[in-house]
Amino acid sequence: MSRRVRQKREHSRGEKTNVSSETLDCGSLTSATISGVDWTTLPDDTVIQLFSYLNYRDRASLASTCQTFRLLSSSPCLWGSLDLRSHRFDTEAAVSLSPRCENLQRLKFHAAGSADALVSLQARELREISGDFCRDITDAALSVIAARHEMLESVHFGPDACERISSDAIKALAYCCPRLRRLWMSGVKEVNGDAINALVEHCRKLKDVGFIESDNIDEVALGNLNSVKFLSVAGTRNLKWGSAAQVLSRLPCLVCLDISRTDVNLSAITRFLSSSQNLKVVCALNCRVFEGEVDSNPVQSHKGKVLLTFLNDIFKGVTSLFADNSKNVTDVLQYWRRTKNRDKNLDEIVVWIEWIFSYSLLRIAENNLKELDDFWLTQGAAVLLSLLRSSQEEVQERAATAIATFVVIDDENATVDCQRAEAILRGDGIRLLLDFARSCQEGLQSEAAKAIANLSIDSKVAKAVAESGGINILANLAKSINRLVAEEAAGGLWNLSVGDDHKGAIAEAGGIKALVDLIFKWSSNTDGLLEHATGALANLGADEKCSMEVAVAGGIHALAILLALANLKECKSRYFVAARALANLAAHGDSNSNNAAIGQEAGALEALVQLTYSQNEAVRQEAAGAFWNLSFDDKNREAIAAAGGVEALVALAQSSSSASRGLQERAAGALWGLSVSESNSIAIGRQGGIAPLIALACSDIEDVHETAAGALWNLAFHRENALHIVQDGGVKPLIHLCSSSVSKMARFMAALALVYMFDVRIDTSVPIGPSSPGSSKILNMDGVGRMALKHVEEFVTSFYDPQTFHSAAASLVPSALAQIAEAIRIPEAGHLRCSGAEIDRFLRMLRDPSSFTLPGGRHAMHHSSLLQNAGAPRVLRAAAAASTAPIQAKIYAKVVLRNLEHHHEVSI
């Protein structure tokens, strides 16, 4: 997984920083004099204003500098509002904060686990509460909250469903809070007539009501809400629209009605527009029944009333509320925000419209309906951009979340709609989101970072984010001690690290150190954050320079710690992403020491071995890929075997017959890498590794059978393994690969395996098939060997051009040799890395073609050094000068000598 997207954040307990008076006021005393400036001499009002721009943690840091700042940080005007959504807010924290909450009027909190703590704040002056993740709030908890806070004027619970709240709690709220002016609840299963009538009787100032996404509402009782100006039943099911239209159209004060995402019909909407005396706005977004009926029966316009639907231009609809001078305005909401001397009643309407739009568009984006593609491009993106400019922080947050959501069309495969993403880019959305990411409001920071992350999957947006300083902003946010902010920032760096364009910029911005520190800091119970951080490190580790910086920053140790905590019964993506990160860090071979460092990291190899037994195929695949890369180091091969890697990988190969091609390739590749060691090669054969490799060699998938052929090539060098390959029926598949594979590399390795098998080290006849007496068959090795070597010869001669070879033999000049070298070159062979033992094999079998010393090969210098140390030049000169040697062998010896001389000159 090289990209990630997040749509809807799920809440889990135990993942927030505790909040207390110690968090908000550290109380330590240090010098407040910096660079000769005594900051304590600032006027008190200036310092208090400065505090108001800071989040709670920064306030605490500043308050800790001196006694003066500590006292000023306790000023009542700084404690009129609290946003505790990013903190673990429990009873202990509430008791600690209570001395400062005497004048608290507005509170935002994550309701899960915090409802009981709210009463311990002793904030008797509380006017507004807003809670999300409300599934755990019970009738009892809400009743106690209402009883302790009779001054409440606004209650908002959502957007998650209040599954455990019933009409009884709404009645208690009505009895205890007579000053209630605004009540919004999402997902209350049933709102009965008694609850609604209690609100009517006791809350005479009730003006704004929202019962969103309920299963059942008493529509007749809604007709008693005579004081209500703004009403929303969006997403509510089972309403009887005939009765609802009849009673709601009679409400004397009703100005705005939201019936979005319901099954309302044309008849009901027509009645609302024609019969409601004071109704000005009906919002009916994504109402399928109504939209289907309108196709054949257009709705009639009614003077002074606005119907907002997906069928009409939304901005033009809102424009009709204004005077004529706004008719030509593109963004009417922005026009309204800039207008001086605004009408108070119209202000209330537009504020409500912004709220409704942000709520409904977020919900609609989450549903990801294909039929709304045109809407998002023609209107939706523009509306969301306008909502980003709202003065309401909740609207801004929901707009940012909606952008992060609507741009994603396939969450599983991290696919975004590029047209939607680029519509946000053209509308200056990136600048707005980056401004939010720089704000001191952590809720805005996290939602903006999430939107930037998802949008950055589009390459044009990613470029714009980088050019606008977004990488530095995200790198700084990744250092935040707010987990949610750091998580989304890490996700942004993950997506920006795809490809090579922005890896260097992330490293320069300090992003690598920040990502590694996140793993050390949040090592448990933070799946999303750890997945994002390790995903970004996995991408960055694919770059050679960045991989070294990851190692220097302690990334190898951090990833090893993370993998050591893996639970094999859990299918958590952080494990396979961490395994991929180690695989990428180990992929640079001779260019840096990361490969060896991972092998030496305590517990790293053992953790990877355990991951091969994971119940999650993706985890097993990445673990096998890590072993494949790690096996390029000589010491690692032995260490992997000592950690149980041979047994684990053989078992993985045996169970991979129905696995994905990626797992099959990596399992075979890991065994190929380990089999370079003689002891490992023998162990693989004895533990049953040959049969599954033969099965993989029969695969029609090129990458799979090519890798399996490579493993069999190494194994075939040892007589015992060669015999097993024959007994297990491996000759026929290898012959087939040698003669028929579309991969030259697969043909090449199959040819080498066959040559190794039939070099007079196997008896002339061997038993094949089941080993029980009387059931095995005898195979004539002489006949099979001749057939196999005939196919090898055909493969070799496919590179032979008689005219070119004879011309080269006549002169043996460098240009002629270079021409032949290019003709016989198999480019993929340049990626092979051979051991000293393999070099010894090569010197014994000089007639077999190989390009592994050609200049430009990935491991050419390594091979040249081994050949020099093994005395290859002397053997090659003798082969080139031998009068009885075939012309192909003589020319080939000359080619290899030329390459060795080239690399010797380079090394000097």
PDB file of N, CA and C in Angstrom, residues 481-522:
ATOM      1  N   ILE A 481       1.466  17.069  19.697  1.00  0.00           N
ATOM      2  CA  ILE A 481       1.177  16.097  20.751  1.00  0.00           C
ATOM      3  C   ILE A 481      -0.304  15.743  20.773  1.00  0.00           C
ATOM      4  N   ASN A 482      -1.059  16.327  19.862  1.00  0.00           N
ATOM      5  CA  ASN A 482      -2.446  15.911  19.653  1.00  0.00           C
ATOM      6  C   ASN A 482      -2.438  14.740  18.685  1.00  0.00           C
ATOM      7  N   ARG A 483      -2.873  13.573  19.140  1.00  0.00           N
ATOM      8  CA  ARG A 483      -2.770  12.369  18.314  1.00  0.00           C
ATOM      9  C   ARG A 483      -3.517  12.496  17.003  1.00  0.00           C
ATOM     10  N   LEU A 484      -4.729  13.070  17.037  1.00  0.00           N
ATOM     11  CA  LEU A 484      -5.533  13.155  15.821  1.00  0.00           C
ATOM     12  C   LEU A 484      -4.860  14.039  14.777  1.00  0.00           C
ATOM     13  N   VAL A 485      -4.265  15.140  15.226  1.00  0.00           N
ATOM     14  CA  VAL A 485      -3.572  16.037  14.306  1.00  0.00           C
ATOM     15  C   VAL A 485      -2.357  15.325  13.709  1.00  0.00           C
ATOM     16  N   ALA A 486      -1.559  14.701  14.573  1.00  0.00           N
ATOM     17  CA  ALA A 486      -0.366  14.003  14.104  1.00  0.00           C
ATOM     18  C   ALA A 486      -0.716  12.871  13.142  1.00  0.00           C
ATOM     19  N   GLU A 487      -1.818  12.180  13.414  1.00  0.00           N
ATOM     20  CA  GLU A 487      -2.240  11.058  12.568  1.00  0.00           C
ATOM     21  C   GLU A 487      -2.561  11.520  11.153  1.00  0.00           C
ATOM     22  N   GLU A 488      -3.344  12.599  11.040  1.00  0.00           N
ATOM     23  CA  GLU A 488      -3.717  13.070   9.703  1.00  0.00           C
ATOM     24  C   GLU A 488      -2.533  13.693   8.978  1.00  0.00           C
ATOM     25  N   ALA A 489      -1.642  14.352   9.722  1.00  0.00           N
ATOM     26  CA  ALA A 489      -0.444  14.918   9.099  1.00  0.00           C
ATOM     27  C   ALA A 489       0.455  13.812   8.555  1.00  0.00           C
ATOM     28  N   ALA A 490       0.595  12.732   9.330  1.00  0.00           N
ATOM     29  CA  ALA A 490       1.391  11.593   8.860  1.00  0.00           C
ATOM     30  C   ALA A 490       0.767  10.987   7.607  1.00  0.00           C
ATOM     31  N   GLY A 491      -0.572  10.950   7.566  1.00  0.00           N
ATOM     32  CA  GLY A 491      -1.245  10.463   6.357  1.00  0.00           C
ATOM     33  C   GLY A 491      -0.955  11.330   5.154  1.00  0.00           C
ATOM     34  N   GLY A 492      -0.893  12.645   5.364  1.00  0.00           N
ATOM     35  CA  GLY A 492      -0.540  13.548   4.268  1.00  0.00           C
ATOM     36  C   GLY A 492       0.866  13.291   3.760  1.00  0.00           C
ATOM     37  N   LEU A 493       1.815  13.094   4.667  1.00  0.00           N
ATOM     38  CA  LEU A 493       3.189  12.789   4.258  1.00  0.00           C
ATOM     39  C   LEU A 493       3.267  11.441   3.560  1.00  0.00           C
ATOM     40  N   TRP A 494       2.417  10.517   3.969  1.00  0.00           N
ATOM     41  CA  TRP A 494       2.372   9.205   3.299  1.00  0.00           C
ATOM     42  C   TRP A 494       2.003   9.375   1.834  1.00  0.00           C
ATOM     43  N   ASN A 495       0.945  10.113   1.569  1.00  0.00           N
ATOM     44  CA  ASN A 495       0.519  10.267   0.178  1.00  0.00           C
ATOM     45  C   ASN A 495       1.494  11.100  -0.629  1.00  0.00           C
ATOM     46  N   LEU A 496       2.076  12.111  -0.022  1.00  0.00           N
ATOM     47  CA  LEU A 496       3.041  12.949  -0.740  1.00  0.00           C
ATOM     48  C   LEU A 496       4.350  12.206  -1.005  1.00  0.00           C
ATOM     49  N   SER A 497       4.617  11.150  -0.259  1.00  0.00           N
ATOM     50  CA  SER A 497       5.866  10.398  -0.442  1.00  0.00           C
ATOM     51  C   SER A 497       5.771   9.369  -1.559  1.00  0.00           C
ATOM     52  N   VAL A 498       4.586   9.244  -2.181  1.00  0.00           N
ATOM     53  CA  VAL A 498       4.451   8.342  -3.327  1.00  0.00           C
ATOM     54  C   VAL A 498       5.249   8.914  -4.492  1.00  0.00           C
ATOM     55  N   GLY A 499       5.991   8.079  -5.187  1.00  0.00           N
ATOM     56  CA  GLY A 499       6.826   8.593  -6.271  1.00  0.00           C
ATOM     57  C   GLY A 499       8.062   9.266  -5.713  1.00  0.00           C
ATOM     58  N   ASP A 500       8.826   9.870  -6.603  1.00  0.00           N
ATOM     59  CA  ASP A 500      10.108  10.457  -6.197  1.00  0.00           C
ATOM     60  C   ASP A 500      10.089  11.978  -6.073  1.00  0.00           C
ATOM     61  N   ASP A 501       8.964  12.615  -6.431  1.00  0.00           N
ATOM     62  CA  ASP A 501       8.961  14.073  -6.545  1.00  0.00           C
ATOM     63  C   ASP A 501       9.159  14.789  -5.218  1.00  0.00           C
ATOM     64  N   HIS A 502       8.613  14.243  -4.125  1.00  0.00           N
ATOM     65  CA  HIS A 502       8.571  15.005  -2.888  1.00  0.00           C
ATOM     66  C   HIS A 502       9.314  14.348  -1.726  1.00  0.00           C
ATOM     67  N   LYS A 503       9.968  13.220  -1.971  1.00  0.00           N
ATOM     68  CA  LYS A 503      10.677  12.537  -0.885  1.00  0.00           C
ATOM     69  C   LYS A 503      11.776  13.417  -0.285  1.00  0.00           C
ATOM     70  N   GLY A 504      12.557  14.037  -1.145  1.00  0.00           N
ATOM     71  CA  GLY A 504      13.638  14.896  -0.653  1.00  0.00           C
ATOM     72  C   GLY A 504      13.120  16.065   0.159  1.00  0.00           C
ATOM     73  N   ALA A 505      12.009  16.661  -0.281  1.00  0.00           N
ATOM     74  CA  ALA A 505      11.437  17.806   0.442  1.00  0.00           C
ATOM     75  C   ALA A 505      10.935  17.378   1.815  1.00  0.00           C
ATOM     76  N   ILE A 506      10.373  16.180   1.909  1.00  0.00           N
ATOM     77  CA  ILE A 506       9.905  15.680   3.206  1.00  0.00           C
ATOM     78  C   ILE A 506      11.090  15.510   4.152  1.00  0.00           C
ATOM     79  N   ALA A 507      12.181  14.961   3.631  1.00  0.00           N
ATOM     80  CA  ALA A 507      13.370  14.783   4.468  1.00  0.00           C
ATOM     81  C   ALA A 507      13.922  16.140   4.922  1.00  0.00           C
ATOM     82  N   GLU A 508      13.988  17.101   4.007  1.00  0.00           N
ATOM     83  CA  GLU A 508      14.517  18.424   4.342  1.00  0.00           C
ATOM     84  C   GLU A 508      13.648  19.138   5.372  1.00  0.00           C
ATOM     85  N   ALA A 509      12.347  18.856   5.360  1.00  0.00           N
ATOM     86  CA  ALA A 509      11.431  19.510   6.301  1.00  0.00           C
ATOM     87  C   ALA A 509      11.440  18.849   7.673  1.00  0.00           C
ATOM     88  N   GLY A 510      12.241  17.830   7.860  1.00  0.00           N
ATOM     89  CA  GLY A 510      12.281  17.130   9.139  1.00  0.00           C
ATOM     90  C   GLY A 510      11.185  16.100   9.283  1.00  0.00           C
ATOM     91  N   GLY A 511      10.583  15.725   8.161  1.00  0.00           N
ATOM     92  CA  GLY A 511       9.473  14.794   8.216  1.00  0.00           C
ATOM     93  C   GLY A 511       9.871  13.396   8.644  1.00  0.00           C
ATOM     94  N   ILE A 512      11.064  12.953   8.251  1.00  0.00           N
ATOM     95  CA  ILE A 512      11.478  11.590   8.589  1.00  0.00           C
ATOM     96  C   ILE A 512      11.638  11.439  10.096  1.00  0.00           C
ATOM     97  N   LYS A 513      12.322  12.393  10.717  1.00  0.00           N
ATOM     98  CA  LYS A 513      12.498  12.338  12.180  1.00  0.00           C
ATOM     99  C   LYS A 513      11.146  12.397  12.885  1.00  0.00           C
ATOM    100  N   ALA A 514      10.242  13.245  12.388  1.00  0.00           N
ATOM    101  CA  ALA A 514       8.919  13.359  13.013  1.00  0.00           C
ATOM    102  C   ALA A 514       8.152  12.045  12.911  1.00  0.00           C
ATOM    103  N   LEU A 515       8.239  11.373  11.774  1.00  0.00           N
ATOM    104  CA  LEU A 515       7.523  10.105  11.578  1.00  0.00           C
ATOM    105  C   LEU A 515       8.079   9.000  12.471  1.00  0.00           C
ATOM    106  N   VAL A 516       9.396   8.937  12.574  1.00  0.00           N
ATOM    107  CA  VAL A 516      10.008   7.932  13.450  1.00  0.00           C
ATOM    108  C   VAL A 516       9.623   8.187  14.902  1.00  0.00           C
ATOM    109  N   ASP A 517       9.646   9.456  15.298  1.00  0.00           N
ATOM    110  CA  ASP A 517       9.289   9.796  16.688  1.00  0.00           C
ATOM    111  C   ASP A 517       7.849   9.405  17.002  1.00  0.00           C
ATOM    112  N   LEU A 518       6.964   9.483  16.005  1.00  0.00           N
ATOM    113  CA  LEU A 518       5.567   9.100  16.235  1.00  0.00           C
ATOM    114  C   LEU A 518       5.466   7.629  16.635  1.00  0.00           C
ATOM    115  N   ILE A 519       6.271   6.778  16.013  1.00  0.00           N
ATOM    116  CA  ILE A 519       6.226   5.352  16.338  1.00  0.00           C
ATOM    117  C   ILE A 519       6.707   5.114  17.766  1.00  0.00           C
ATOM    118  N   PHE A 520       7.777   5.821  18.151  1.00  0.00           N
ATOM    119  CA  PHE A 520       8.263   5.673  19.524  1.00  0.00           C
ATOM    120  C   PHE A 520       7.242   6.195  20.531  1.00  0.00           C
ATOM    121  N   LYS A 521       6.566   7.278  20.160  1.00  0.00           N
ATOM    122  CA  LYS A 521       5.663   7.950  21.099  1.00  0.00           C
ATOM    123  C   LYS A 521       4.339   7.234  21.247  1.00  0.00           C
ATOM    124  N   TRP A 522       3.808   6.706  20.126  1.00  0.00           N
ATOM    125  CA  TRP A 522       2.484   6.093  20.142  1.00  0.00           C
ATOM    126  C   TRP A 522       2.623   4.631  19.739  1.00  0.00           C
TER     127      TRP A 522
END
